[in-house]
Coordinates of C-alpha atoms in Angstrom, one line a residue:
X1 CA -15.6 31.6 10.6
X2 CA -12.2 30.4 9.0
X3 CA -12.9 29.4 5.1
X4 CA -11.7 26.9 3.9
X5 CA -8.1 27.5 2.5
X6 CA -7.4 29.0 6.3
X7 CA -8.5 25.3 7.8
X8 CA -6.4 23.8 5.1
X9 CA -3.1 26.1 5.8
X10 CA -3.6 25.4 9.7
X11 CA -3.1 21.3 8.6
X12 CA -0.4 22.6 6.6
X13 CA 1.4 24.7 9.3
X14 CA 0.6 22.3 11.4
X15 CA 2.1 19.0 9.4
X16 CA 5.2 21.2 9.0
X17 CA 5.7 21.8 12.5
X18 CA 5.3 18.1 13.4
X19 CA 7.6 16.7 10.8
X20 CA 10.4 18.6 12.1
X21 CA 10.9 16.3 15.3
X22 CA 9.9 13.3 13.5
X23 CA 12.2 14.0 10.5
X24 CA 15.4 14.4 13.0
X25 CA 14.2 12.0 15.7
X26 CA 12.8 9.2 13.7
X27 CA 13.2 9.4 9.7
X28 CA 17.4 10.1 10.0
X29 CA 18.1 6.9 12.5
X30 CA 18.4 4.7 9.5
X31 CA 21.3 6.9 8.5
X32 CA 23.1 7.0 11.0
X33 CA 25.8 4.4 12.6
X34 CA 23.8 3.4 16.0
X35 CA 27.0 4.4 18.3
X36 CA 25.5 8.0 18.2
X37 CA 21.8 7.3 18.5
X38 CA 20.4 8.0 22.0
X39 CA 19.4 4.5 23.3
X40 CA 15.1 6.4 23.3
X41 CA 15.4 6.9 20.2
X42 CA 17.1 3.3 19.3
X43 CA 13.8 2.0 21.4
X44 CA 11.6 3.8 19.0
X45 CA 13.2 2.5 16.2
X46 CA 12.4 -1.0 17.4
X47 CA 9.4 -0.4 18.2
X48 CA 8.2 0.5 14.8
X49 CA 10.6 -2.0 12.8
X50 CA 9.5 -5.6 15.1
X51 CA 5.9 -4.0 16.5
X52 CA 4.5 -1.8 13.2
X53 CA 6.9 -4.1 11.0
X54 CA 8.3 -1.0 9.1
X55 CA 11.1 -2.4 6.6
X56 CA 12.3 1.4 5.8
X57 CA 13.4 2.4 9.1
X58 CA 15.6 -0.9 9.8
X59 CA 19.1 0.9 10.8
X60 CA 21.2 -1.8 9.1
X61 CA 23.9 -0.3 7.1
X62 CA 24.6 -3.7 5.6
X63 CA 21.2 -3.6 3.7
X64 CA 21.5 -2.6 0.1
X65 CA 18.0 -2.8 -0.9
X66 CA 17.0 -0.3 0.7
X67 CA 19.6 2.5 -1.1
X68 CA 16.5 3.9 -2.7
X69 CA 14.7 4.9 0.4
X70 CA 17.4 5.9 2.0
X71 CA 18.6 8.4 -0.8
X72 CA 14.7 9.7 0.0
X73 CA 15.7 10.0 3.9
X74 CA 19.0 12.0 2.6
X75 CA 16.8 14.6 0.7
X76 CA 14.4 14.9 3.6
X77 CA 17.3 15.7 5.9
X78 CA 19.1 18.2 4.0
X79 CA 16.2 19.5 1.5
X80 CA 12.9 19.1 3.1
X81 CA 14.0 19.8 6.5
X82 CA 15.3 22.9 5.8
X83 CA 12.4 24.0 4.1
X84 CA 10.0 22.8 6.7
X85 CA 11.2 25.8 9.0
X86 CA 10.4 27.9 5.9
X87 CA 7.0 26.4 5.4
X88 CA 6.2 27.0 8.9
X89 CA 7.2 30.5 8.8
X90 CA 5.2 31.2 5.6
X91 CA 2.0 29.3 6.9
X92 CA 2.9 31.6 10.1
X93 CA 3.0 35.0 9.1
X94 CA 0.7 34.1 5.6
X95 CA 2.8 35.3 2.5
X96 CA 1.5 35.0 -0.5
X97 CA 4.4 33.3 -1.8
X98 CA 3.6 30.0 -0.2
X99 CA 1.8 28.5 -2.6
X100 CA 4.5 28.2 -5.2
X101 CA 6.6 26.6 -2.5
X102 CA 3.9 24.3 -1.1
X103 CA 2.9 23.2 -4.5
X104 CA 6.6 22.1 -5.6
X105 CA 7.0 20.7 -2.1
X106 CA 4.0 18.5 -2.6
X107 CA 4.6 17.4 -6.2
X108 CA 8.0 16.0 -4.7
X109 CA 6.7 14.2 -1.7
X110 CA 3.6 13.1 -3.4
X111 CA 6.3 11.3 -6.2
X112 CA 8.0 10.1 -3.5
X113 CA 5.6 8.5 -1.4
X114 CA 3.3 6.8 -3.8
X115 CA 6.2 3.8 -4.4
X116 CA 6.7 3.8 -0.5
X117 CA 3.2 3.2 -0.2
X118 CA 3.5 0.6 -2.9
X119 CA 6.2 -1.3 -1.4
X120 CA 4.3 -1.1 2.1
X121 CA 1.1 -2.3 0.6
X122 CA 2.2 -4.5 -2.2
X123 CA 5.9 -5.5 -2.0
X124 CA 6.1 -7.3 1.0
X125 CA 4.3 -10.9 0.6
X126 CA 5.0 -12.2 3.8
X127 CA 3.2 -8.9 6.1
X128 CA -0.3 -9.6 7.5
X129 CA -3.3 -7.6 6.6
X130 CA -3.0 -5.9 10.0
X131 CA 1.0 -4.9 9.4
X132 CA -0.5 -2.8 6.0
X133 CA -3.2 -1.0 7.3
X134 CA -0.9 -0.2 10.6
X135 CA 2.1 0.8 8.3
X136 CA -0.5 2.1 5.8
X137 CA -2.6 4.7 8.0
X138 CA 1.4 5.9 9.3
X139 CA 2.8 6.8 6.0
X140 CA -0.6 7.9 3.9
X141 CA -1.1 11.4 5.9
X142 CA 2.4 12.1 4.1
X143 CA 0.9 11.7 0.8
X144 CA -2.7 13.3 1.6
X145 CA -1.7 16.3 3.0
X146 CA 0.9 17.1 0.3
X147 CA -1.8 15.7 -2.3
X148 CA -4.0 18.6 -0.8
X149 CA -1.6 21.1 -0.7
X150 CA -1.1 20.5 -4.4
X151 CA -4.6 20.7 -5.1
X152 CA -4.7 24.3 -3.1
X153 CA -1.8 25.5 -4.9
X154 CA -2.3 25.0 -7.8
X155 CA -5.3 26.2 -7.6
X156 CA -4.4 30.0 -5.9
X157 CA -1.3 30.0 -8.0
X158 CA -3.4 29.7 -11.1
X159 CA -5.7 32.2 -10.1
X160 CA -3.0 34.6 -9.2
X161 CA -1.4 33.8 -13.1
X162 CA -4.6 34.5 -14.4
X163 CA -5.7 31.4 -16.0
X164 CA -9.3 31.3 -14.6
X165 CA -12.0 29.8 -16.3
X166 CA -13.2 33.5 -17.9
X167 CA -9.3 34.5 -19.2
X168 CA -9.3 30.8 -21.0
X169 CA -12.9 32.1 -22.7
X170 CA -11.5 35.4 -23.7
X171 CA -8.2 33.8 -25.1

């Protein structure tokens, strides 16, 4: 039977391999002009920014409150995605230097998300109840699961430094 720490690396790896279709086909539209967005993708877009109600992914280049969150989409195209393949092939093949990378991975999302969340939640007067928790249970697995892989981490890279609970009693 898998422990625990294997269950938790299979949500991990398999996070990692789902945020790389959703990072190019859905969390880059707002940065790009919409001449070169394939018109399925421009119907996705709608769908969450008029059905969900999601005021991030609004591709409006005219917008300049949004400069913030988009300087977050820019990282996640050029430093997160590249590290997702990465991820995935560290989850994959189970080095042991994937918790050092998973633990500075989810400090940085976990940053990151927490004022998205807060805008979602708290910013908007004018959204329903129903927009929040429909825009709330889309974004929070993107702060959980980095949360836990903090928690992990930290944890086995501790461990592997040697500050246990019985080094800290010798010291």
């Amino acid at each position: 039977m898998p422990t625990l720490r294997q269950r938790l690396d299979t949500v991990f790896l398999g996070y990692f391999i789902s945020h790389i279709p959703i990072t190019i086909a859905v969390d880059v539209l707002p940065l790009l002009p919409t001449e070169i967005i394939p018109q399925p993708l421009l119907s996705l877009n709608r769908f969450l920014t008029t059905t969900i109600g999601d005021p991030f992914m609004v591709i409006d280049r005219t917008r300049t409150d949004l400069v913030w969150f988009r300087s977050l989409l820019t990282c996640e195209l050029f430093v997160q995605l590249p590290f997702f393949f990465y991820a995935v092939w560290m989850l994959w093949t189970g080095s042991s230097r994937r918790h050092l990378w998973l633990l500075m991975y989810g400090v940085h999302v976990s940053t990151t998300m927490a004022p998205v969340l807060g805008m979602l939640m708290f910013g908007d007067v004018n959204r329903s109840c129903d927009e929040r928790m429909a825009l709330g249970a889309m974004y929070l697995p993107y702060l959980l699961i980095p949360l836990a892989m903090v928690a992990v981490s930290f944890t086995e890279c501790s461990r592997m430094l040697g500050f246990t609970a019985d080094k800290r009693k010798k010291d």
